[in-house]
Coordinates of C-alpha atoms and ligand atoms in Angstrom, one line a residue:
M1 CA 8.7 -7.1 19.3
P2 CA 12.0 -7.3 17.3
A3 CA 14.9 -6.7 19.7
E4 CA 16.4 -4.0 17.5
S5 CA 15.3 -1.3 15.1
T6 CA 14.8 -2.6 11.6
V7 CA 14.4 -1.4 8.0
L8 CA 12.9 -3.4 5.2
R9 CA 15.8 -4.3 2.9
Y10 CA 14.4 -2.5 -0.2
M11 CA 14.6 0.8 1.7
T12 CA 18.4 0.3 2.2
R13 CA 18.6 0.4 -1.7
F14 CA 16.3 3.4 -2.1
R15 CA 17.6 6.6 -3.6
C16 CA 15.3 9.3 -5.0
I17 CA 15.7 9.3 -8.8
A18 CA 14.5 13.0 -8.9
E19 CA 14.1 14.3 -12.4
R20 CA 14.1 10.7 -13.8
C21 CA 11.0 9.9 -11.8
E22 CA 7.7 9.3 -13.7
D23 CA 5.8 11.1 -10.9
T24 CA 6.5 13.8 -8.3
C25 CA 6.2 13.1 -4.6
C26 CA 3.7 15.8 -4.0
S27 CA 1.3 15.4 -6.9
G28 CA -2.2 14.7 -5.5
L29 CA -1.0 15.0 -1.8
K30 CA -2.5 17.3 0.8
V31 CA 0.6 19.1 2.4
P32 CA 0.1 20.4 5.9
V33 CA 2.6 23.0 7.2
S34 CA 3.3 23.0 11.0
E35 CA 3.5 26.3 12.8
S36 CA 7.3 26.0 13.3
H37 CA 7.9 25.2 9.6
W38 CA 5.7 28.1 8.5
H39 CA 8.0 30.4 10.5
R40 CA 11.1 28.8 9.1
M41 CA 9.8 29.1 5.6
R42 CA 9.0 32.8 6.1
A43 CA 12.4 33.5 7.7
A44 CA 14.1 31.7 4.8
V45 CA 12.5 33.9 2.1
V46 CA 12.6 37.2 4.0
G47 CA 15.3 38.7 1.9
S48 CA 13.4 38.1 -1.4
P49 CA 10.2 40.1 -1.9
E50 CA 9.4 37.8 -4.9
E51 CA 9.7 34.6 -2.9
S52 CA 7.8 36.1 0.0
E53 CA 4.9 37.0 -2.2
H54 CA 5.0 33.5 -3.8
L55 CA 4.9 31.9 -0.4
R56 CA 2.0 34.1 0.7
Q57 CA 0.0 33.1 -2.4
C58 CA 0.8 29.4 -2.3
V59 CA 0.3 28.6 1.4
T60 CA -3.1 29.0 3.0
L61 CA -3.3 29.6 6.7
N62 CA -5.7 27.3 8.6
P63 CA -7.0 29.4 11.5
G64 CA -8.0 27.4 14.5
G65 CA -6.3 24.2 13.2
A66 CA -3.8 22.1 15.2
S67 CA -0.2 23.5 15.3
S68 CA 0.8 20.6 13.0
E69 CA -1.8 21.9 10.5
H70 CA -1.1 25.6 10.9
A71 CA -1.4 26.0 7.1
F72 CA -1.7 24.0 3.9
V73 CA 0.2 24.2 0.6
Q74 CA -2.4 25.3 -2.1
M75 CA -1.8 22.8 -4.9
R76 CA -2.1 23.9 -8.5
P77 CA -5.3 22.9 -10.4
D78 CA -3.3 20.1 -12.1
G79 CA -2.6 18.7 -8.6
L80 CA 1.2 19.6 -8.7
C81 CA 3.0 21.6 -6.0
P82 CA 3.4 25.3 -6.7
F83 CA 7.0 25.2 -5.5
L84 CA 8.1 22.8 -8.2
D85 CA 10.6 24.4 -10.6
T86 CA 10.8 23.9 -14.3
E87 CA 12.8 20.6 -13.8
R88 CA 10.0 19.4 -11.5
L89 CA 12.3 19.7 -8.5
C90 CA 11.4 21.4 -5.2
S91 CA 12.5 25.0 -5.4
L92 CA 12.3 25.5 -1.6
Q93 CA 14.6 22.6 -1.0
R94 CA 17.0 23.7 -3.7
R95 CA 17.3 27.2 -2.4
H96 CA 16.9 26.8 1.4
G97 CA 17.7 23.1 2.2
D98 CA 15.7 20.3 3.8
A99 CA 15.2 22.1 7.1
V100 CA 12.5 24.4 5.8
L101 CA 10.4 21.6 4.3
P102 CA 7.1 20.5 5.9
D103 CA 7.4 17.1 7.6
I104 CA 5.6 15.2 4.9
C105 CA 7.9 16.6 2.1
A106 CA 11.1 15.9 4.2
T107 CA 10.2 12.4 5.0
F108 CA 8.3 11.1 1.9
P109 CA 8.4 8.3 0.9
R110 CA 9.8 6.9 4.1
V111 CA 7.4 5.4 6.8
V112 CA 8.9 5.3 10.3
T113 CA 7.0 3.5 13.1
R114 CA 8.0 3.4 16.7
R115 CA 7.0 0.3 18.7
G116 CA 8.3 0.6 22.2
E117 CA 11.9 1.6 21.9
Q118 CA 12.4 0.2 18.4
L119 CA 11.9 1.9 15.1
E120 CA 10.7 0.2 11.9
V121 CA 11.4 1.8 8.6
S122 CA 9.6 1.0 5.4
G123 CA 8.2 3.1 2.6
T124 CA 5.1 4.0 0.7
L125 CA 4.4 2.5 -2.7
A126 CA 3.0 5.9 -3.7
C127 CA 6.6 6.5 -4.8
P128 CA 7.3 4.7 -8.1
E129 CA 10.9 3.9 -7.1
V130 CA 9.8 2.4 -3.8
A131 CA 7.2 0.4 -5.6
R132 CA 9.9 -1.0 -8.0
L133 CA 12.3 -1.9 -5.3
C134 CA 9.6 -3.4 -3.0
L135 CA 7.8 -5.5 -5.6
L136 CA 10.5 -6.8 -8.0
E137 CA 13.3 -8.2 -5.8
E138 CA 12.9 -11.5 -4.0
D139 CA 14.6 -10.3 -0.8
A140 CA 13.0 -6.9 -0.8
V141 CA 10.8 -7.2 2.3
E142 CA 13.2 -8.9 4.7
P143 CA 13.8 -6.8 7.8
V144 CA 17.4 -6.0 8.4
P145 CA 19.0 -4.0 11.3
L146 CA 18.7 -0.3 11.0
A147 CA 22.0 1.6 10.9
T148 CA 22.3 4.5 13.3
P149 CA 22.2 7.3 12.5
S150 CA 20.0 6.4 9.5
P151 CA 19.5 8.7 6.6
H152 CA 15.9 7.4 6.5
V153 CA 15.1 8.8 10.0
S154 CA 15.7 12.5 9.4
R155 CA 12.9 13.5 11.7
P156 CA 12.4 10.8 14.4
E157 CA 9.9 13.0 16.2
T158 CA 7.5 12.4 13.3
A159 CA 7.6 8.6 13.7
R160 CA 4.2 7.1 14.2
H161 CA 3.9 5.7 17.7
I162 CA 2.1 2.4 18.2
P163 CA 0.6 2.2 21.6
E164 CA 0.4 -1.1 23.5
D165 CA -2.9 -0.9 25.4
P166 CA -3.1 -3.6 28.1
E167 CA -6.9 -3.5 28.0
D168 CA -7.0 -4.2 24.3
A169 CA -5.9 -7.7 23.2
D170 CA -5.5 -6.7 19.6
T171 CA -2.8 -4.1 20.4
F172 CA -1.3 -5.7 23.5
H173 CA -0.4 -8.9 21.7
A174 CA 0.1 -7.3 18.4
E175 CA 3.7 -8.3 17.9
T176 CA 3.1 -12.0 18.8
V177 CA 0.1 -12.1 16.4
R178 CA 2.0 -10.2 13.6
T179 CA 4.9 -12.7 13.9
A180 CA 2.4 -15.6 13.5
M181 CA 0.7 -13.9 10.5
L182 CA 4.0 -13.3 8.8
R183 CA 4.9 -17.0 9.3
L184 CA 1.6 -17.9 7.6
L185 CA 2.2 -15.5 4.7
H186 CA 5.6 -17.0 4.1
R187 CA 4.0 -20.5 3.5
R188 CA 4.4 -20.0 -0.2
E189 CA 3.7 -23.6 -1.0
Y190 CA 0.0 -22.4 -0.7
P191 CA -1.4 -19.8 -3.2
L192 CA -1.8 -16.3 -1.8
G193 CA -5.6 -16.7 -1.8
S194 CA -5.4 -19.7 0.6
R195 CA -2.9 -17.8 2.8
L196 CA -5.3 -14.9 3.1
A197 CA -8.0 -17.4 4.0
M198 CA -5.7 -18.7 6.7
L199 CA -5.1 -15.2 8.0
G200 CA -8.8 -14.7 8.1
Q201 CA -9.4 -17.9 10.0
L202 CA -6.6 -17.0 12.4
A203 CA -8.1 -13.5 13.1
Y204 CA -11.5 -15.1 13.5
G205 CA -10.1 -17.6 16.0
L206 CA -8.5 -14.8 18.0
D207 CA -11.7 -12.6 18.0
G208 CA -13.0 -11.8 21.4
F209 CA -9.8 -12.7 23.4
S210 CA -9.4 -10.4 26.4
P211 CA -5.8 -9.8 27.6
Q212 CA -6.5 -11.3 31.0
E213 CA -7.5 -14.6 29.4
T214 CA -4.4 -14.8 27.1
G215 CA -1.2 -16.7 27.6
S216 CA -2.0 -20.3 26.9
P217 CA -5.3 -19.8 25.0
L218 CA -3.5 -17.4 22.7
S219 CA -0.6 -19.8 22.1
E220 CA -3.0 -22.6 21.5
V221 CA -4.8 -20.8 18.7
L222 CA -1.5 -19.7 17.2
Q223 CA -0.1 -23.2 17.4
R224 CA -3.2 -24.6 15.7
F225 CA -2.2 -22.5 12.7
E226 CA 1.2 -24.1 12.5
A227 CA -0.3 -27.6 12.1
P228 CA 0.0 -28.9 8.5
D229 CA -3.3 -30.7 8.6
I230 CA -5.2 -27.6 9.7
L231 CA -3.5 -25.5 6.9
D232 CA -4.2 -28.2 4.3
A233 CA -7.8 -28.3 5.3
I234 CA -8.2 -24.5 5.0
H235 CA -6.5 -24.6 1.7
R236 CA -8.7 -27.5 0.4
D237 CA -12.0 -25.8 1.5
F238 CA -10.9 -22.5 0.1
A239 CA -9.9 -24.0 -3.3
E240 CA -13.4 -25.4 -3.6
L241 CA -15.0 -22.0 -3.3
A242 CA -16.4 -20.7 -6.6
L243 CA -18.0 -17.3 -6.3
P244 CA -19.4 -15.1 -8.9
G245 CA -16.9 -12.2 -9.3
G246 CA -19.2 -9.8 -11.2
P247 CA -20.5 -7.9 -8.2
C248 CA -17.0 -7.4 -6.8
V249 CA -15.8 -6.1 -10.2
G250 CA -18.8 -3.7 -10.1
L251 CA -17.7 -2.4 -6.7
F252 CA -14.1 -1.8 -7.9
T253 CA -15.3 -0.2 -11.1
S254 CA -17.4 2.4 -9.1
V255 CA -14.4 3.2 -6.9
L256 CA -12.2 3.8 -10.0
K257 CA -14.8 5.9 -11.7
A258 CA -15.2 8.0 -8.5
R259 CA -11.5 8.6 -8.3
M260 CA -11.3 9.6 -12.0
A261 CA -14.2 12.1 -11.3
A262 CA -12.1 13.5 -8.5
N263 CA -9.5 14.7 -11.0
R264 CA -6.5 12.8 -9.8
G265 CA -4.2 14.0 -12.6
E266 CA -3.4 12.8 -16.0
R267 CA -1.3 9.7 -15.1
F268 CA -4.0 8.3 -13.0
T269 CA -6.8 9.1 -15.4
T270 CA -4.9 7.6 -18.4
W271 CA -4.2 4.4 -16.4
A272 CA -7.7 4.0 -15.0
R273 CA -9.4 4.7 -18.4
G274 CA -7.1 2.2 -20.1
M275 CA -7.9 -0.4 -17.5
L276 CA -11.7 0.1 -17.8
Q277 CA -11.5 0.1 -21.6
S278 CA -9.4 -3.0 -21.7
L279 CA -12.0 -4.9 -19.5
Q280 CA -14.9 -3.2 -21.4
L281 CA -16.1 -1.7 -18.2
E282 CA -16.7 1.8 -19.3
E283 CA -20.5 1.4 -19.7
G284 CA -21.2 -1.1 -16.9
G285 CA -24.3 -3.3 -16.6
D286 CA -24.5 -6.9 -15.2
S287 CA -23.5 -8.6 -18.4
A288 CA -20.5 -6.3 -18.8
L289 CA -19.4 -7.2 -15.2
G290 CA -19.8 -10.9 -15.8
A291 CA -17.8 -10.6 -19.1
A292 CA -15.1 -8.6 -17.4
W293 CA -14.8 -11.2 -14.6
Q294 CA -14.4 -13.9 -17.3
T295 CA -11.7 -11.9 -19.1
Y296 CA -10.0 -11.3 -15.8
A297 CA -9.9 -15.0 -15.0
E298 CA -8.5 -15.9 -18.5
R299 CA -5.8 -13.2 -18.3
W300 CA -4.9 -14.3 -14.8
H301 CA -4.6 -17.9 -15.9
H302 CA -2.3 -16.8 -18.7
L303 CA -0.2 -14.7 -16.3
E304 CA 0.2 -17.6 -13.9
T305 CA 1.1 -20.0 -16.6
Q306 CA 3.7 -17.8 -18.3
H307 CA 4.9 -15.5 -15.5
G308 CA 3.7 -17.2 -12.3
E309 CA 6.9 -16.7 -10.3
R310 CA 6.9 -13.0 -11.2
V311 CA 3.3 -12.2 -10.4
H312 CA 3.4 -14.2 -7.2
R313 CA 6.4 -12.3 -6.1
Y314 CA 4.6 -8.9 -6.6
F315 CA 1.7 -9.9 -4.5
H316 CA 3.7 -11.8 -1.8
N317 CA 5.9 -8.8 -1.3
Y318 CA 2.9 -6.5 -1.2
A319 CA 1.1 -8.5 1.4
V320 CA 4.2 -8.9 3.7
H321 CA 5.0 -5.2 3.2
Q322 CA 1.4 -4.3 4.4
L323 CA 2.0 -6.3 7.6
W324 CA 5.2 -4.4 8.3
R325 CA 3.9 -1.1 7.3
S326 CA 0.3 -0.9 8.6
P327 CA -0.3 -1.4 12.3
F328 CA -3.4 -3.4 13.4
S329 CA -4.6 -0.3 15.3
D330 CA -5.5 1.1 11.9
S331 CA -8.5 -1.2 11.9
P332 CA -11.4 -1.8 14.3
S333 CA -10.4 -5.5 14.7
L334 CA -7.8 -8.0 13.5
L335 CA -10.4 -9.6 11.1
A336 CA -11.2 -6.2 9.7
Y337 CA -7.5 -5.7 9.1
V338 CA -7.3 -9.0 7.2
F339 CA -10.4 -8.0 5.2
R340 CA -8.7 -4.7 4.1
L341 CA -5.7 -6.6 3.0
A342 CA -7.8 -9.1 1.0
F343 CA -9.8 -6.2 -0.5
R344 CA -6.7 -4.4 -1.6
V345 CA -5.1 -7.5 -3.1
A346 CA -8.3 -8.1 -5.1
L347 CA -8.4 -4.6 -6.4
L348 CA -4.8 -4.8 -7.4
R349 CA -5.2 -8.2 -9.1
L350 CA -8.2 -6.9 -11.1
T351 CA -6.4 -3.6 -12.2
L352 CA -3.2 -5.4 -13.1
A353 CA -5.0 -7.9 -15.3
G354 CA -6.9 -4.9 -16.8
H355 CA -3.7 -3.0 -17.6
P356 CA -3.5 -2.5 -21.4
R357 CA 0.1 -3.8 -21.4
V358 CA -1.0 -7.0 -19.7
E359 CA -3.8 -7.4 -22.3
E360 CA -1.1 -7.1 -25.0
L361 CA 1.3 -9.6 -23.4
C362 CA -1.6 -12.1 -22.8
R363 CA -1.6 -12.5 -26.6
E364 CA 2.0 -13.8 -26.6
P365 CA 2.1 -17.6 -27.1
S366 CA 5.2 -18.0 -24.9
P367 CA 7.0 -15.9 -22.3
T368 CA 9.7 -13.6 -23.5
H369 CA 12.1 -11.3 -21.7
E370 CA 10.4 -8.3 -23.2
A371 CA 7.0 -9.5 -22.0
R372 CA 8.4 -9.8 -18.5
E373 CA 9.7 -6.3 -18.6
Q374 CA 6.3 -5.1 -19.8
L375 CA 4.7 -6.9 -16.9
D376 CA 7.1 -5.4 -14.4
R377 CA 6.3 -1.9 -15.7
A378 CA 2.6 -2.5 -15.6
A379 CA 2.8 -3.8 -12.1
V380 CA 4.9 -0.9 -10.8
E381 CA 2.5 1.6 -12.4
T382 CA -0.6 -0.2 -11.1
F383 CA 0.6 -0.7 -7.5
Q384 CA 2.0 2.9 -7.3
L385 CA -1.1 4.6 -8.7
V386 CA -3.5 2.6 -6.5
A387 CA -1.3 3.4 -3.4
K388 CA -1.3 7.1 -4.3
H389 CA -4.8 7.7 -5.5
V390 CA -7.1 5.0 -4.3
E391 CA -6.0 3.2 -1.1
Q392 CA -6.1 6.2 1.1
A393 CA -9.0 7.9 -0.5
P394 CA -11.9 8.6 1.8
D395 CA -14.5 7.0 -0.5
F396 CA -12.4 3.8 -0.8
L397 CA -11.9 3.6 2.9
S398 CA -15.5 4.2 3.7
L399 CA -16.5 1.5 1.2
A400 CA -14.2 -0.9 2.9
E401 CA -15.5 0.1 6.3
G402 CA -19.1 -0.3 5.2
L403 CA -18.4 -3.7 3.8
V404 CA -16.6 -4.9 6.9
G405 CA -19.4 -3.8 9.3
T406 CA -18.5 -4.5 12.9
G407 CA -15.3 -6.2 11.7
R408 CA -16.1 -9.3 13.6
G409 CA -17.9 -12.6 13.2
E410 CA -18.7 -15.1 10.5
E411 CA -20.1 -12.5 8.1
T412 CA -16.8 -10.6 8.0
L413 CA -14.8 -13.8 7.6
G414 CA -17.1 -14.7 4.7
K415 CA -16.2 -11.4 3.1
V416 CA -12.5 -12.0 3.5
L417 CA -13.0 -15.3 1.6
V418 CA -14.9 -13.6 -1.2
F419 CA -12.1 -11.1 -1.9
A420 CA -9.4 -13.7 -1.3
T421 CA -10.9 -15.7 -4.2
F422 CA -9.7 -13.1 -6.7
Ligands
SF4_1 S1 8.2 10.0 -6.0 FE1 10.0 9.0 -5.1 S2 11.5 8.8 -6.7 FE2 9.9 10.2 -7.4 S3 10.7 12.3 -6.9 FE3 9.5 11.6 -5.1 S4 10.9 10.4 -3.7 FE4 11.9 10.7 -5.7

């Protein structure tokens, strides 16, 4: 475990850009209101019959729910919060300050995790400004000491606590394993696909450890993944894999269509439709999937040739960020955790290559400054919309869960490799 509380560097640069933001924090979110915040909100508006009535209409009580979900904000049919004013700013915060806001509104887009005595601060890419800062700068995902008091930890009591269960090897040795996984991810002399394959092999090698057995067996496995000949061999074997990508493209197409049908708002729908049109995936069918895979591979080759450093940075930062942000306890096993990472990376690579701006810049014969700016904009939009509307969606999570099965064994490792080949 790090000896001190940390924050990922990009969050030290974060400032909400408010009315200049291309999105609003709350669009598409489910906003629970705790019992104490419900009382605070009501007390704040008590002198204004108009505001009291608005509050009554826009917040639905949740009888029998936990006290943290005493009520929910009733979003408007367009997915926006009913408390946004005409400048798309939060009217509750403007009039009554941060203290009345529900936890999710007061803390978004910060993510605070407590491991033992230490706090780790990162952010969610569902905020476009966080996505920009996290993806585009080379040093963005380095952990740096967290200042105290920190403006990013306004409600420490809401920090997510990661338990260390001595009976469960995955959680008990989580910090040692995460450090080893981060070391592997930083081996940038290998392509990201190979590094994901290495993470998969490492997780597979650690499968089935019990805490009582650990100590030297754990260090032995971890040390094996420091050895250049082992890493070279994984990279070589992985580079030789050639898998038909059509079925995976089909899976992701269904996910995006289901999210569009769930009416996730205009920004998401425009982006998803543009992506499906650009890869000619609107109609589907096996031949369309095969053709889309081919187009994807050609565009990706173009991006790597002309903007390799840039696209590698987006995905490297994304993968490292995931390891800092999402605890292993989110998944049934370490291998399932790596699978989810590979699965998300694959979806993001497909959707970025399908972005209409990327289609356009792939027609440029040589890299230009304007093309790189277009690419950055397409990447921020893609990663942000996927984070906000797809990655946490129940249908996406259950698809990932169904694919991963028990989350253990060779079959799951094989699936990690399939998605890592994207
Ligand atoms: S999404 Fe991010 S930048 Fe946009 S208004 Fe919310 S916190 Fe600010």
